[in-house]
Amino acid sequence: MKIDSREIKRVFKFAAIGVLNTGIDIAIFAALVYALSWSSLPAQCVSYFLAFLNSYWWNRRWTFGMRERGSARELLKFGVVNALSFLCATGVLLAAEKGLDLSPILAKLVSVAASLAVNYVGSKLWVFRQGTELGRGN
């Protein structure tokens, strides 16, 4: 099986954007919780949504090189994947914070792994599949 260098490059770009999004998400979350005394749930909603917008733009333009205008269907699919990712991350966040008595920021870090797994699989196999033929060595 030959591994396409363009696909490897895409995976690294996706990962780099994931790191950027995670940084944005955690920084905003921490600012809202610790500087503005928000509770974790509303802070999670705001920080995740802003990272979502950043993720869509960078993954669409940079990772997958799409220059034409995005469709409502594509954005909806990206939103569905991210909603599932958000629900998973939020469940893990609240379980870790309330159930395991972790600090909000530590619980947030634990929730990131769950979110990344759901988001990557959904983005690769469903959202950005059309036009990129992922896994087929385009």
PDB file of C-alpha atoms in Angstrom:
ATOM      1  CA  MET A   1       0.000   0.000   0.000  1.00  0.00           C
ATOM      2  CA  LYS A   2       1.454   3.316  -1.091  1.00  0.00           C
ATOM      3  CA  ILE A   3       0.986   6.277   1.230  1.00  0.00           C
ATOM      4  CA  ASP A   4       0.271   9.500  -0.617  1.00  0.00           C
ATOM      5  CA  SER A   5       2.454  12.383   0.572  1.00  0.00           C
ATOM      6  CA  ARG A   6      -0.430  14.814   0.006  1.00  0.00           C
ATOM      7  CA  GLU A   7      -2.591  12.852   2.429  1.00  0.00           C
ATOM      8  CA  ILE A   8       0.188  12.855   5.020  1.00  0.00           C
ATOM      9  CA  LYS A   9       0.494  16.619   4.579  1.00  0.00           C
ATOM     10  CA  ARG A  10      -3.280  16.961   5.074  1.00  0.00           C
ATOM     11  CA  VAL A  11      -3.146  14.959   8.285  1.00  0.00           C
ATOM     12  CA  PHE A  12      -0.376  17.186   9.634  1.00  0.00           C
ATOM     13  CA  LYS A  13      -2.297  20.317   8.668  1.00  0.00           C
ATOM     14  CA  PHE A  14      -5.432  18.965  10.367  1.00  0.00           C
ATOM     15  CA  ALA A  15      -3.376  18.225  13.478  1.00  0.00           C
ATOM     16  CA  ALA A  16      -1.793  21.697  13.458  1.00  0.00           C
ATOM     17  CA  ILE A  17      -5.206  23.315  13.208  1.00  0.00           C
ATOM     18  CA  GLY A  18      -6.390  21.042  15.994  1.00  0.00           C
ATOM     19  CA  VAL A  19      -3.579  22.340  18.198  1.00  0.00           C
ATOM     20  CA  LEU A  20      -4.455  25.940  17.268  1.00  0.00           C
ATOM     21  CA  ASN A  21      -8.161  25.344  17.952  1.00  0.00           C
ATOM     22  CA  THR A  22      -7.397  23.646  21.236  1.00  0.00           C
ATOM     23  CA  GLY A  23      -5.269  26.621  22.263  1.00  0.00           C
ATOM     24  CA  ILE A  24      -8.027  29.053  21.316  1.00  0.00           C
ATOM     25  CA  ASP A  25     -10.644  26.920  23.083  1.00  0.00           C
ATOM     26  CA  ILE A  26      -8.622  26.526  26.283  1.00  0.00           C
ATOM     27  CA  ALA A  27      -7.453  30.160  26.385  1.00  0.00           C
ATOM     28  CA  ILE A  28     -10.984  31.513  25.991  1.00  0.00           C
ATOM     29  CA  PHE A  29     -12.368  28.933  28.437  1.00  0.00           C
ATOM     30  CA  ALA A  30      -9.714  29.815  31.037  1.00  0.00           C
ATOM     31  CA  ALA A  31     -10.270  33.557  30.574  1.00  0.00           C
ATOM     32  CA  LEU A  32     -14.023  33.178  31.004  1.00  0.00           C
ATOM     33  CA  VAL A  33     -13.794  30.857  34.030  1.00  0.00           C
ATOM     34  CA  TYR A  34     -10.845  32.375  35.862  1.00  0.00           C
ATOM     35  CA  ALA A  35     -10.862  36.037  34.820  1.00  0.00           C
ATOM     36  CA  LEU A  36     -14.603  36.589  34.459  1.00  0.00           C
ATOM     37  CA  SER A  37     -15.833  33.961  36.974  1.00  0.00           C
ATOM     38  CA  TRP A  38     -18.133  32.192  34.509  1.00  0.00           C
ATOM     39  CA  SER A  39     -19.222  28.646  35.315  1.00  0.00           C
ATOM     40  CA  SER A  40     -17.803  25.869  33.143  1.00  0.00           C
ATOM     41  CA  LEU A  41     -20.867  25.141  31.006  1.00  0.00           C
ATOM     42  CA  PRO A  42     -21.415  28.607  29.470  1.00  0.00           C
ATOM     43  CA  ALA A  43     -17.650  29.074  29.145  1.00  0.00           C
ATOM     44  CA  GLN A  44     -17.486  25.740  27.318  1.00  0.00           C
ATOM     45  CA  CYS A  45     -20.227  26.832  24.904  1.00  0.00           C
ATOM     46  CA  VAL A  46     -18.537  30.122  24.006  1.00  0.00           C
ATOM     47  CA  SER A  47     -14.973  28.798  23.790  1.00  0.00           C
ATOM     48  CA  TYR A  48     -15.976  25.769  21.743  1.00  0.00           C
ATOM     49  CA  PHE A  49     -18.069  27.833  19.311  1.00  0.00           C
ATOM     50  CA  LEU A  50     -15.239  30.281  18.624  1.00  0.00           C
ATOM     51  CA  ALA A  51     -12.804  27.401  18.082  1.00  0.00           C
ATOM     52  CA  PHE A  52     -15.418  25.809  15.773  1.00  0.00           C
ATOM     53  CA  LEU A  53     -15.493  28.879  13.532  1.00  0.00           C
ATOM     54  CA  ASN A  54     -11.706  28.984  13.412  1.00  0.00           C
ATOM     55  CA  SER A  55     -11.561  25.259  12.646  1.00  0.00           C
ATOM     56  CA  TYR A  56     -14.004  25.432   9.757  1.00  0.00           C
ATOM     57  CA  TRP A  57     -12.216  28.306   8.065  1.00  0.00           C
ATOM     58  CA  TRP A  58      -8.680  26.903   8.418  1.00  0.00           C
ATOM     59  CA  ASN A  59      -9.552  23.282   7.617  1.00  0.00           C
ATOM     60  CA  ARG A  60     -11.608  24.258   4.609  1.00  0.00           C
ATOM     61  CA  ARG A  61      -9.065  26.723   3.175  1.00  0.00           C
ATOM     62  CA  TRP A  62      -5.713  25.389   4.302  1.00  0.00           C
ATOM     63  CA  THR A  63      -6.042  21.658   5.031  1.00  0.00           C
ATOM     64  CA  PHE A  64      -8.332  20.788   2.149  1.00  0.00           C
ATOM     65  CA  GLY A  65      -7.460  23.716  -0.140  1.00  0.00           C
ATOM     66  CA  MET A  66     -11.026  24.634  -0.996  1.00  0.00           C
ATOM     67  CA  ARG A  67     -11.131  28.104  -2.505  1.00  0.00           C
ATOM     68  CA  GLU A  68     -14.657  28.201  -3.872  1.00  0.00           C
ATOM     69  CA  ARG A  69     -17.468  29.351  -1.677  1.00  0.00           C
ATOM     70  CA  GLY A  70     -18.593  26.746   0.832  1.00  0.00           C
ATOM     71  CA  SER A  71     -22.070  25.301   0.671  1.00  0.00           C
ATOM     72  CA  ALA A  72     -24.698  25.360   3.358  1.00  0.00           C
ATOM     73  CA  ARG A  73     -24.680  21.553   3.229  1.00  0.00           C
ATOM     74  CA  GLU A  74     -20.955  21.406   3.947  1.00  0.00           C
ATOM     75  CA  LEU A  75     -21.234  23.859   6.835  1.00  0.00           C
ATOM     76  CA  LEU A  76     -24.194  21.891   8.189  1.00  0.00           C
ATOM     77  CA  LYS A  77     -22.193  18.649   8.032  1.00  0.00           C
ATOM     78  CA  PHE A  78     -19.267  20.348   9.752  1.00  0.00           C
ATOM     79  CA  GLY A  79     -21.700  21.647  12.357  1.00  0.00           C
ATOM     80  CA  VAL A  80     -23.158  18.176  12.948  1.00  0.00           C
ATOM     81  CA  VAL A  81     -19.696  16.665  13.430  1.00  0.00           C
ATOM     82  CA  ASN A  82     -18.749  19.466  15.773  1.00  0.00           C
ATOM     83  CA  ALA A  83     -22.034  19.216  17.671  1.00  0.00           C
ATOM     84  CA  LEU A  84     -21.326  15.532  18.302  1.00  0.00           C
ATOM     85  CA  SER A  85     -17.772  16.419  19.248  1.00  0.00           C
ATOM     86  CA  PHE A  86     -19.061  19.187  21.527  1.00  0.00           C
ATOM     87  CA  LEU A  87     -21.529  16.856  23.267  1.00  0.00           C
ATOM     88  CA  CYS A  88     -18.827  14.265  23.783  1.00  0.00           C
ATOM     89  CA  ALA A  89     -16.335  16.842  25.062  1.00  0.00           C
ATOM     90  CA  THR A  90     -18.897  18.483  27.329  1.00  0.00           C
ATOM     91  CA  GLY A  91     -19.963  15.146  28.806  1.00  0.00           C
ATOM     92  CA  VAL A  92     -16.343  14.266  29.523  1.00  0.00           C
ATOM     93  CA  LEU A  93     -15.676  17.788  30.899  1.00  0.00           C
ATOM     94  CA  LEU A  94     -18.595  17.674  33.319  1.00  0.00           C
ATOM     95  CA  ALA A  95     -17.935  14.066  34.346  1.00  0.00           C
ATOM     96  CA  ALA A  96     -14.288  14.825  35.036  1.00  0.00           C
ATOM     97  CA  GLU A  97     -15.044  18.059  36.886  1.00  0.00           C
ATOM     98  CA  LYS A  98     -18.062  16.928  38.880  1.00  0.00           C
ATOM     99  CA  GLY A  99     -17.556  13.161  39.040  1.00  0.00           C
ATOM    100  CA  LEU A 100     -13.767  13.031  39.427  1.00  0.00           C
ATOM    101  CA  ASP A 101     -13.512  16.394  41.209  1.00  0.00           C
ATOM    102  CA  LEU A 102     -10.879  17.702  38.800  1.00  0.00           C
ATOM    103  CA  SER A 103     -10.282  21.435  38.425  1.00  0.00           C
ATOM    104  CA  PRO A 104     -12.135  23.008  35.491  1.00  0.00           C
ATOM    105  CA  ILE A 105      -8.966  23.444  33.420  1.00  0.00           C
ATOM    106  CA  LEU A 106      -7.773  19.875  34.040  1.00  0.00           C
ATOM    107  CA  ALA A 107     -11.235  18.540  33.198  1.00  0.00           C
ATOM    108  CA  LYS A 108     -11.121  20.641  30.016  1.00  0.00           C
ATOM    109  CA  LEU A 109      -7.809  19.065  29.015  1.00  0.00           C
ATOM    110  CA  VAL A 110      -9.233  15.575  29.541  1.00  0.00           C
ATOM    111  CA  SER A 111     -12.233  16.457  27.381  1.00  0.00           C
ATOM    112  CA  VAL A 112     -10.016  17.524  24.472  1.00  0.00           C
ATOM    113  CA  ALA A 113      -8.958  13.956  23.615  1.00  0.00           C
ATOM    114  CA  ALA A 114     -12.560  12.819  23.252  1.00  0.00           C
ATOM    115  CA  SER A 115     -13.410  15.846  21.139  1.00  0.00           C
ATOM    116  CA  LEU A 116     -10.443  15.415  18.812  1.00  0.00           C
ATOM    117  CA  ALA A 117     -11.231  11.775  18.074  1.00  0.00           C
ATOM    118  CA  VAL A 118     -14.846  12.461  17.125  1.00  0.00           C
ATOM    119  CA  ASN A 119     -13.964  15.558  15.099  1.00  0.00           C
ATOM    120  CA  TYR A 120     -11.167  13.975  13.077  1.00  0.00           C
ATOM    121  CA  VAL A 121     -13.126  10.888  12.088  1.00  0.00           C
ATOM    122  CA  GLY A 122     -16.214  12.879  11.159  1.00  0.00           C
ATOM    123  CA  SER A 123     -14.292  15.516   9.203  1.00  0.00           C
ATOM    124  CA  LYS A 124     -12.213  13.013   7.302  1.00  0.00           C
ATOM    125  CA  LEU A 125     -14.923  10.500   6.470  1.00  0.00           C
ATOM    126  CA  TRP A 126     -17.928  12.763   5.970  1.00  0.00           C
ATOM    127  CA  VAL A 127     -17.490  16.551   5.830  1.00  0.00           C
ATOM    128  CA  PHE A 128     -14.494  17.132   3.594  1.00  0.00           C
ATOM    129  CA  ARG A 129     -14.615  13.854   1.687  1.00  0.00           C
ATOM    130  CA  GLN A 130     -16.323  15.149  -1.447  1.00  0.00           C
ATOM    131  CA  GLY A 131     -13.891  16.801  -3.800  1.00  0.00           C
ATOM    132  CA  THR A 132     -10.851  15.593  -1.906  1.00  0.00           C
ATOM    133  CA  GLU A 133     -11.188  11.815  -2.248  1.00  0.00           C
ATOM    134  CA  LEU A 134      -9.421  11.222   1.036  1.00  0.00           C
ATOM    135  CA  GLY A 135      -7.531   7.995   1.223  1.00  0.00           C
ATOM    136  CA  ARG A 136      -7.502   7.451  -2.523  1.00  0.00           C
ATOM    137  CA  GLY A 137      -4.176   9.080  -3.270  1.00  0.00           C
ATOM    138  CA  ASN A 138      -5.498  12.060  -5.181  1.00  0.00           C
TER     139      ASN A 138
END
